[in-house]
Amino acid sequence: MSSATSDPRPEGSFPSRAPKGKACLACRRRKMKCDCVRPVCGQCVRFNREHDCEFTDGDQRSRTQILEENIAALQARLKLLESPTSEPSTSTSPESLPGARESRSGGHVDDGMDMSPEREVEGLVHTKLNSQFAFNHVDEPPLTVAQGLIEVFMRYAYDFGFFLNRARFVSYCTRKFSTTAHHAPVDPLLCTVYLWGSILSQDDRWTIVEETYATHCASLLISTASSEGNFLHIIQAEVLLANYYFHSARFSEGRNHLSIASSLVVTHKLGKIRNQIPLTLNAKLDLVDMSQYVPPPESTLDEGERIHCFWTVYSLDKVWAMAVDRQSFIVDDGSPSGTVETPWPLSMKEFEEGDVPESYRGGHTMMSFLHQPFVPENQPAVMSPVCLRSQAVALLSKAGWLSSAASIDSAPHLEFLNEHDILIEKFILHLPLLETLSSFDDPELIRHLVLTHMIARLSMMQLHNVFIDSNLTSTVKCLSASKAIAAAYKVILPKRSDIIRGAQLHADPFLLICLTASAKMMVNDLSNAKNGHHLWRTGPLCNSHTYMGVVLNEYVETIEEANRGSALTETQVAKIGAMRAVGGV
């Protein structure tokens, strides 16, 4: 029997070369050896590409080839109808771009980048159907595909660490599309945006090129590290790529890119913006002039982007240092050079409108927040979401430090723990109530505030976890925080009916860490109750395990809906399953 009809061979036993023209289309595109086994060849089985495996016999064309030819013909016809007196062109002139509209960031007009829902749908159609884009190697997406990827990314931009002003970014994209030839990507920021857009667009064909594209983004960042380009764009690209690797459960690579972003933040002194301390008081020799690397901000908006950049990188650094149990890259150690002086961030709209009071200054920002009584009356009347997130992260970082040095026999240390406990409680009370978030019009803002709630509760768990098996108060606080995280998750979790219809929850990768911590606390509760731990025999914990068992079963079923299909989601769900197996619950 010929190889084309025989059963698949063991892995690694492919013939040296398939007969000419007999290999499947997927192996031909990748220039791989094909064993020609039908209906799915061994290579496609090996690399989980069964849906890409297609064969052609003689003059018979495959389904993909027919679709590509039909789409190409339709596109040529559309171009001819749009410009009947000229040949179809691939020009990216300003006239060929979509019309302008007012952006959601304010009154800025985006010349050439329409972010309306109609354009978003159109962009997604191009993303899914434009077969002129080669999915088997790295290419700059065609203009229509690129716009579609940017549009879908912008719906979730803040979930993945986007800190730039949206209107300025859209204008930047418009200029790039108007003046730059569309060949291999040379812009690392756009490359990382395309990468995230490809994930969020849910086009299965992107999985073929995703890893190659991520590697290409990293190589672009390396090649532009020493250039004189916009350093904020470089940091932004590093942040997006770091979050991509966290989303992919590749923590070492994520940390590597996060370390570069943190280093650039320190190099450009983004932690010293609007510093109240006079420069003359800084004891330094000035042996090397670094002023050329830290150009002054061009405008209030530019300064606002720098402030948002610092707090975004700071937050990302701290939460993932806690998640992987490693030292953070940005350290506020109280020294003149290591003290965070940048003020808490205002909203981007305030920076955009120039509505920044003269009194808006920093000065021992972190130490003042963590070591002075939290007085809500002293807080700004309207706190920006980025500010609230940054403060929650600061509480989490401090809780981790205190718990790592905790001793139940040390009265002074217990006093520090109690003070931080009170600070966390007051901060939580100052947050918008979870019950009111559903009335907000912006789903992205709701997700942001929900995760801020979770991080604040996680701070409480982190602070008391060291005493969970020995102190009843700590145990109750941890369980209460765990339930609060589960309650917050319900605010953004799609309804079951919507999930059945294909709705997905795209969210910050750190959301999975919060959900895992919450589930771990529930598992610990059930395990201790089952094993007759002394704290669970009497008192408020003795009957909680029955209810917690029901909650945990429902909870675990919904956790996999967060970033469904991502490696991080699968990893964390498996981890929860392993914890339940060990605990016998």
XYZ file of C-alpha atoms in Angstrom:
585
model
C 0.000 0.000 0.000
C 1.347 3.441 -0.879
C 2.368 5.933 1.749
C -0.504 8.171 0.744
C -3.078 5.702 2.016
C -1.300 3.806 4.765
C -1.738 4.311 8.483
C 0.322 7.030 10.130
C 3.860 6.025 11.004
C 5.434 6.452 14.423
C 6.635 9.965 15.131
C 10.017 10.675 13.600
C 9.749 8.101 10.787
C 8.765 10.460 7.967
C 10.262 9.736 4.532
C 13.094 11.928 3.310
C 10.869 13.684 0.782
C 7.294 13.339 -0.438
C 6.672 12.831 -4.165
C 6.630 16.135 -5.975
C 3.284 17.878 -5.598
C 1.920 15.273 -3.183
C 2.706 16.971 0.165
C -0.149 18.671 1.988
C -0.485 22.443 1.652
C 0.538 23.074 5.278
C 3.826 21.171 4.866
C 4.499 22.856 1.516
C 4.120 26.308 3.037
C 6.504 25.430 5.869
C 8.913 23.477 3.616
C 8.569 20.463 5.908
C 8.801 16.759 5.103
C 5.343 15.274 4.633
C 4.415 11.574 4.854
C 1.290 12.204 2.717
C -0.905 10.176 5.067
C -4.567 11.031 4.581
C -6.834 12.558 5.713
C -4.265 14.180 8.048
C -0.505 13.785 7.611
C 1.849 12.914 10.463
C 3.450 16.367 10.652
C 0.084 18.100 11.070
C -0.931 15.586 13.746
C 2.392 16.071 15.505
C 2.054 19.865 15.663
C -1.731 19.944 16.335
C -2.529 21.476 12.943
C -5.108 18.936 11.774
C -7.479 21.662 10.542
C -4.733 23.066 8.249
C -3.942 19.745 6.530
C -5.261 19.753 2.940
C -4.183 17.803 -0.141
C -4.468 18.559 -3.849
C -4.612 15.890 -6.549
C -3.296 16.927 -9.921
C -5.346 19.834 -11.213
C -7.810 19.615 -8.337
C -7.617 22.670 -6.091
C -8.032 22.584 -2.326
C -10.787 24.387 -0.443
C -8.269 26.982 0.789
C -6.962 27.651 -2.723
C -10.485 28.119 -4.063
C -11.361 30.530 -1.238
C -8.145 32.490 -1.744
C -8.804 32.833 -5.464
C -12.412 33.891 -4.880
C -11.420 36.460 -2.273
C -8.636 37.832 -4.478
C -11.104 38.182 -7.347
C -13.642 39.929 -5.118
C -11.009 42.314 -3.784
C -9.864 43.178 -7.284
C -13.486 43.753 -8.272
C -14.087 46.029 -5.269
C -11.014 48.113 -6.069
C -12.125 48.411 -9.669
C -15.576 49.595 -8.591
C -14.076 52.116 -6.174
C -11.732 53.507 -8.835
C -13.094 52.506 -12.265
C -10.723 54.725 -14.235
C -7.537 53.347 -12.773
C -5.861 50.046 -12.072
C -6.275 48.506 -8.601
C -3.718 50.006 -6.261
C -2.305 49.108 -2.854
C -1.549 52.720 -1.995
C -1.756 53.798 1.628
C -2.185 57.482 0.903
C -4.196 59.629 3.328
C -7.103 59.685 0.862
C -7.414 55.895 1.111
C -7.778 55.951 4.893
C -11.110 56.012 6.753
C -12.661 59.319 7.715
C -12.005 61.210 10.900
C -14.093 61.108 14.012
C -13.915 62.315 17.573
C -12.038 59.904 19.820
C -13.359 58.631 23.143
C -10.452 60.319 24.931
C -11.866 63.774 24.410
C -12.223 66.344 21.666
C -9.152 65.274 19.713
C -9.908 64.437 16.097
C -8.324 61.248 14.778
C -7.398 61.950 11.179
C -7.832 58.640 9.445
C -8.561 56.094 12.174
C -12.244 55.483 12.881
C -12.805 53.543 16.092
C -16.582 53.318 15.734
C -18.257 49.896 16.123
C -19.021 49.816 12.401
C -15.361 50.214 11.502
C -14.409 47.713 14.182
C -16.633 45.049 12.655
C -15.320 45.855 9.200
C -11.760 45.567 10.454
C -12.482 42.181 11.981
C -13.962 40.968 8.714
C -10.759 41.948 6.942
C -8.718 40.307 9.693
C -10.547 37.023 9.237
C -10.909 36.963 5.458
C -7.952 38.741 3.902
C -5.981 35.787 2.576
C -3.413 38.041 0.937
C -1.660 38.070 4.328
C 0.822 35.207 4.521
C 0.112 33.372 7.760
C 3.090 31.059 7.351
C 5.784 33.694 7.905
C 6.239 37.131 9.434
C 4.773 39.928 7.367
C 3.468 43.402 8.010
C -0.322 42.976 7.855
C -2.048 44.753 4.972
C -3.539 48.110 5.872
C -7.080 46.818 6.339
C -5.887 43.926 8.503
C -3.614 46.224 10.530
C -6.502 48.592 11.240
C -8.709 45.697 12.284
C -6.053 44.399 14.681
C -5.551 47.840 16.228
C -9.286 48.366 16.618
C -9.886 45.088 18.429
C -6.827 45.666 20.633
C -8.020 49.128 21.672
C -11.161 47.605 23.185
C -8.956 45.851 25.767
C -5.856 48.044 25.699
C -5.820 49.003 29.383
C -6.264 45.361 30.419
C -2.840 44.589 29.009
C -0.863 47.583 30.259
C -1.541 50.284 27.668
C -0.658 53.652 29.212
C -0.318 55.965 26.200
C -2.958 58.554 25.367
C -5.359 56.880 22.957
C -5.873 59.895 20.705
C -2.120 60.462 20.328
C -1.574 56.775 19.602
C -4.280 56.746 16.934
C -2.737 59.842 15.319
C 0.633 58.105 15.408
C -0.860 55.085 13.632
C -2.436 57.322 11.023
C 0.906 58.958 10.248
C 2.615 55.579 10.000
C -0.015 54.256 7.615
C 0.105 57.424 5.529
C 3.846 57.689 5.052
C 5.410 54.267 5.612
C 5.642 51.544 3.006
C 3.868 48.419 4.220
C 6.615 45.817 4.289
C 8.296 43.950 7.155
C 7.392 45.543 10.504
C 9.967 48.043 11.726
C 7.928 49.493 14.570
C 8.083 47.397 17.765
C 5.086 49.162 19.309
C 2.802 48.435 16.376
C 4.222 44.929 16.185
C 3.201 44.187 19.781
C -0.208 45.761 19.192
C -0.679 43.500 16.149
C 0.374 40.542 18.300
C -2.281 41.287 20.927
C -4.838 42.128 18.256
C -4.246 38.747 16.636
C -4.947 36.988 19.947
C -8.078 39.019 20.634
C -9.413 38.651 17.080
C -9.776 34.881 17.656
C -8.661 33.981 14.142
C -7.256 30.447 14.326
C -4.845 31.100 11.472
C -2.901 33.531 13.671
C -1.850 30.663 15.940
C 0.437 29.504 13.148
C 2.460 32.707 13.219
C 1.901 33.837 16.828
C 5.149 32.497 18.289
C 7.180 33.695 15.295
C 5.564 37.103 15.553
C 6.295 37.354 19.288
C 9.939 36.478 18.640
C 10.020 39.071 15.881
C 8.643 41.712 18.269
C 11.406 40.884 20.744
C 14.092 41.155 18.055
C 12.689 44.509 16.927
C 12.897 45.795 20.494
C 16.515 44.689 20.745
C 17.392 46.407 17.470
C 15.711 49.670 18.503
C 16.969 49.738 22.102
C 19.868 52.039 21.234
C 17.942 54.221 18.785
C 16.791 57.766 19.453
C 13.130 56.914 19.014
C 10.302 57.640 21.413
C 11.393 55.967 24.652
C 7.782 55.806 25.869
C 6.909 53.715 22.822
C 9.779 51.347 23.588
C 8.626 50.967 27.200
C 5.044 50.478 26.034
C 6.104 47.735 23.640
C 8.108 46.008 26.401
C 5.088 46.135 28.729
C 2.755 44.671 26.105
C 5.242 41.934 25.262
C 5.810 41.141 28.949
C 2.058 40.767 29.438
C 1.903 38.560 26.346
C 4.418 36.170 27.887
C 2.590 36.208 31.232
C -0.624 35.463 29.306
C 1.274 32.549 27.745
C 2.531 31.303 31.160
C 6.129 31.972 30.103
C 7.089 33.790 33.251
C 10.857 34.021 32.764
C 10.468 35.688 29.372
C 7.803 37.984 30.775
C 10.104 38.969 33.615
C 12.949 39.609 31.170
C 10.920 42.139 29.210
C 9.547 43.634 32.404
C 13.101 44.135 33.666
C 13.936 46.087 30.504
C 10.850 48.273 30.936
C 11.756 48.872 34.593
C 15.335 49.726 33.668
C 14.155 52.268 31.094
C 11.797 53.797 33.655
C 14.691 54.265 36.076
C 17.075 55.496 33.355
C 14.626 58.184 32.268
C 13.886 59.156 35.892
C 10.172 58.581 35.534
C 9.978 58.029 39.276
C 11.206 61.594 39.876
C 8.602 63.589 37.944
C 7.357 66.790 39.647
C 9.752 66.182 42.492
C 9.367 68.661 45.360
C 12.944 68.150 46.530
C 15.200 70.861 44.999
C 17.881 69.406 42.773
C 20.547 71.320 44.686
C 19.851 69.136 47.693
C 20.640 65.955 45.798
C 24.202 65.043 46.732
C 25.832 63.947 43.475
C 29.031 64.432 41.501
C 27.491 64.557 38.007
C 30.376 62.604 36.520
C 28.319 61.633 33.468
C 25.801 63.893 31.736
C 22.569 61.942 31.258
C 20.366 64.945 30.486
C 20.385 64.139 26.770
C 18.672 60.835 27.541
C 15.929 62.491 29.589
C 14.409 65.211 27.383
C 11.887 67.449 29.147
C 8.205 66.766 28.409
C 6.842 68.577 25.377
C 3.461 69.268 26.970
C 1.262 68.503 29.936
C -0.107 65.531 28.009
C 3.409 64.237 27.348
C 4.153 64.548 31.059
C 0.913 62.721 31.827
C 1.960 59.838 29.602
C 5.253 59.628 31.481
C 3.471 59.564 34.844
C 1.062 56.870 33.657
C 4.019 54.968 32.232
C 5.809 54.920 35.581
C 2.822 53.724 37.585
C 1.890 51.097 35.005
C 5.386 49.606 35.034
C 5.579 49.907 38.827
C 2.290 48.020 39.234
C 3.191 45.323 36.734
C 6.583 44.835 38.365
C 5.178 44.491 41.888
C 2.267 42.151 41.164
C 4.292 39.695 39.103
C 7.168 39.758 41.573
C 4.617 38.628 44.148
C 3.097 36.050 41.781
C 6.371 34.296 40.937
C 7.962 34.943 44.353
C 10.881 37.013 43.078
C 12.413 40.372 43.952
C 10.824 43.338 42.195
C 12.947 45.441 39.854
C 11.767 48.850 41.094
C 12.722 49.347 44.735
C 11.570 52.251 46.907
C 14.208 51.901 49.617
C 14.096 55.410 51.088
C 17.449 56.486 49.655
C 17.608 59.797 47.727
C 17.996 57.992 44.412
C 15.625 55.137 45.209
C 12.646 57.048 46.575
C 9.526 57.343 44.432
C 8.765 61.057 44.060
C 6.341 60.985 41.122
C 2.828 61.965 42.288
C -0.109 59.624 42.030
C -1.502 59.777 38.479
C -4.392 62.002 37.518
C -6.756 60.804 34.817
C -5.448 61.018 31.262
C -8.317 63.375 30.438
C -7.028 65.906 32.983
C -3.578 65.823 31.399
C -5.122 66.065 27.936
C -7.103 69.164 28.878
C -4.182 70.716 30.751
C -6.264 70.727 33.922
C -3.311 70.135 36.256
C -3.102 72.332 39.386
C 0.200 73.929 40.330
C 0.023 72.112 43.659
C 0.166 68.762 41.867
C 3.545 67.615 43.147
C 5.183 64.454 44.391
C 7.525 63.877 47.281
C 8.050 60.578 49.103
C 4.842 59.459 47.398
C 4.962 55.823 48.409
C 6.257 56.334 51.924
C 3.661 59.016 52.641
C 0.871 56.721 51.512
C 2.046 53.622 53.379
C 3.337 55.154 56.592
C 0.748 57.834 57.334
C -2.864 57.307 58.411
C -5.169 56.890 55.423
C -7.588 59.805 55.569
C -10.179 59.675 52.763
C -10.818 63.403 53.163
C -7.207 64.064 52.135
C -7.575 62.055 48.930
C -8.517 63.802 45.653
C -12.261 64.122 45.114
C -12.058 61.975 41.983
C -9.417 59.262 41.965
C -8.213 58.064 38.587
C -8.488 54.291 38.013
C -4.723 54.098 37.447
C -4.157 55.820 40.797
C -6.426 53.376 42.628
C -4.725 50.402 40.973
C -1.256 51.713 41.855
C -2.229 52.263 45.482
C -3.729 48.771 45.733
C -0.499 47.342 44.347
C 1.525 49.354 46.872
C -0.586 47.820 49.651
C 0.003 44.339 48.228
C 3.754 44.873 48.025
C 3.929 46.134 51.611
C 1.780 43.217 52.811
C 4.164 40.773 51.181
C 7.143 42.396 52.859
C 5.494 42.371 56.300
C 4.298 38.768 56.071
C 7.707 37.524 54.934
C 9.253 38.891 58.127
C 6.303 38.083 60.379
C 6.642 36.565 63.814
C 3.621 35.866 65.977
C 5.806 36.241 69.075
C 6.982 39.746 68.150
C 4.673 42.399 69.593
C 6.214 45.293 67.587
C 5.851 43.361 64.349
C 2.250 42.477 65.128
C 1.626 46.174 65.626
C 2.954 46.872 62.127
C 0.686 44.133 60.769
C -2.344 45.603 62.509
C -1.571 49.092 61.185
C -1.336 47.789 57.636
C -4.517 45.772 58.118
C -6.358 48.969 59.035
C -4.844 50.798 56.050
C -6.066 48.076 53.671
C -9.552 48.094 55.187
C -9.864 51.875 54.830
C -8.639 51.725 51.249
C -11.209 49.057 50.357
C -13.982 51.174 51.850
C -12.794 54.093 49.695
C -13.161 52.096 46.454
C -16.345 52.315 44.359
C -18.776 49.659 45.593
C -18.890 46.487 43.505
C -22.676 46.771 43.411
C -22.433 50.116 41.603
C -19.961 49.066 38.894
C -22.626 47.494 36.696
C -24.070 50.978 36.163
C -20.862 52.164 34.473
C -20.950 52.498 30.694
C -17.334 51.479 30.042
C -16.695 47.692 30.275
C -12.945 48.315 30.240
C -13.224 50.607 33.284
C -15.365 48.031 35.086
C -12.745 45.318 34.526
C -10.027 47.685 35.727
C -11.853 48.548 38.961
C -12.822 44.923 39.603
C -9.181 43.864 39.420
C -8.265 46.736 41.747
C -10.801 45.362 44.237
C -9.235 41.914 43.862
C -5.701 43.200 44.427
C -6.808 45.025 47.579
C -8.398 41.816 48.898
C -5.324 39.866 47.876
C -3.290 42.292 49.993
C -5.342 41.254 53.016
C -4.805 37.573 52.222
C -1.081 38.133 51.727
C -0.820 39.934 55.059
C -2.630 37.272 57.105
C -1.768 34.081 55.219
C 1.276 33.407 57.404
C -1.027 33.042 60.438
C -3.921 31.273 58.723
C -3.483 27.955 60.546
C -2.762 29.424 63.968
C -4.844 32.571 64.385
C -8.625 32.610 64.071
C -8.817 36.303 63.160
C -6.310 35.859 60.325
C -8.179 32.793 59.061
C -11.504 34.631 58.992
C -9.958 37.630 57.202
C -8.379 35.392 54.547
C -11.629 33.531 53.887
C -13.563 36.792 53.761
C -11.085 38.213 51.240
C -11.319 35.012 49.196
C -15.112 35.272 48.978
C -14.851 38.971 48.096
C -12.574 38.150 45.146
C -15.094 35.560 43.946
C -17.891 38.122 44.276
C -15.888 40.700 42.322
C -15.270 38.172 39.559
C -19.013 37.721 39.049
C -19.302 41.402 38.127
C -17.298 40.908 34.916
C -18.039 37.236 34.206
C -20.270 36.904 31.118
C -23.665 35.313 31.634
C -23.863 31.595 30.946
C -26.189 32.205 28.007
C -23.673 34.649 26.509
C -20.811 32.187 27.026
C -22.785 29.529 25.153
C -23.166 32.010 22.289
C -19.400 32.529 22.210
C -18.838 35.490 24.545
C -15.353 35.585 26.043
C -13.785 37.442 28.942
C -10.475 39.037 27.946
C -8.767 40.480 31.000
C -5.459 41.354 32.634
C -3.412 38.131 33.040
C -2.936 38.907 36.743
C -6.664 38.325 37.187
C -5.888 34.592 36.995
C -3.409 34.933 39.863
C -6.058 36.579 42.052
C -8.602 33.894 41.190
C -6.085 31.145 41.947
C -5.272 32.668 45.339
C -8.974 32.861 46.137
C -9.571 29.241 45.124
C -6.526 28.128 47.124
C -8.015 29.697 50.243
C -11.302 27.867 49.665
C -9.458 24.572 49.179
C -7.527 25.191 52.396
C -10.799 25.800 54.245
C -12.375 22.574 52.993
C -9.237 20.545 53.638
C -8.858 21.782 57.222
C -12.541 21.156 57.910
C -12.258 17.629 56.516
C -9.128 16.867 58.550
C -10.575 18.252 61.786
C -8.181 21.171 62.261
C -8.704 22.667 65.728
C -9.794 26.070 64.363
C -12.551 24.367 62.352
C -13.997 22.304 65.210
C -15.754 25.162 66.973
C -16.534 28.794 66.408
C -17.355 30.635 63.175
C -15.504 28.175 60.910
C -17.164 24.942 62.006
C -20.066 25.107 59.525
C -18.584 27.231 56.744
C -17.124 24.300 54.805
C -20.514 23.041 53.563
C -21.293 26.331 51.870
C -17.688 26.727 50.715
C -17.801 23.369 48.941
C -20.708 24.515 46.790
C -19.051 27.864 46.113
C -15.751 26.236 45.132
C -17.336 23.851 42.630
C -19.176 26.688 40.891
C -16.158 28.950 41.108
C -13.681 26.581 39.478
C -16.078 25.995 36.588
C -16.077 29.715 35.804
C -12.366 30.457 36.279
C -11.492 28.889 32.946
C -13.678 31.504 31.229
C -11.084 34.199 32.023
C -8.849 34.427 28.933
C -10.190 31.042 27.843
C -7.643 29.010 25.927
C -4.602 30.928 27.144
C -1.710 28.926 28.543
C -1.911 30.858 31.816
C -5.588 29.988 32.280
C -4.932 26.317 31.611
C -1.930 26.349 33.952
C -3.815 27.963 36.819
C -6.903 25.772 36.422
C -4.639 22.708 36.499
C -2.922 24.072 39.600
C -6.259 24.460 41.374
C -7.134 20.885 40.415
C -3.835 19.668 41.847
C -4.460 21.551 45.099
C -7.884 19.958 45.407
C -6.425 16.519 44.808
C -3.796 17.000 47.506
C -6.385 18.352 49.947
C -8.850 15.608 49.107
C -11.607 18.068 48.295
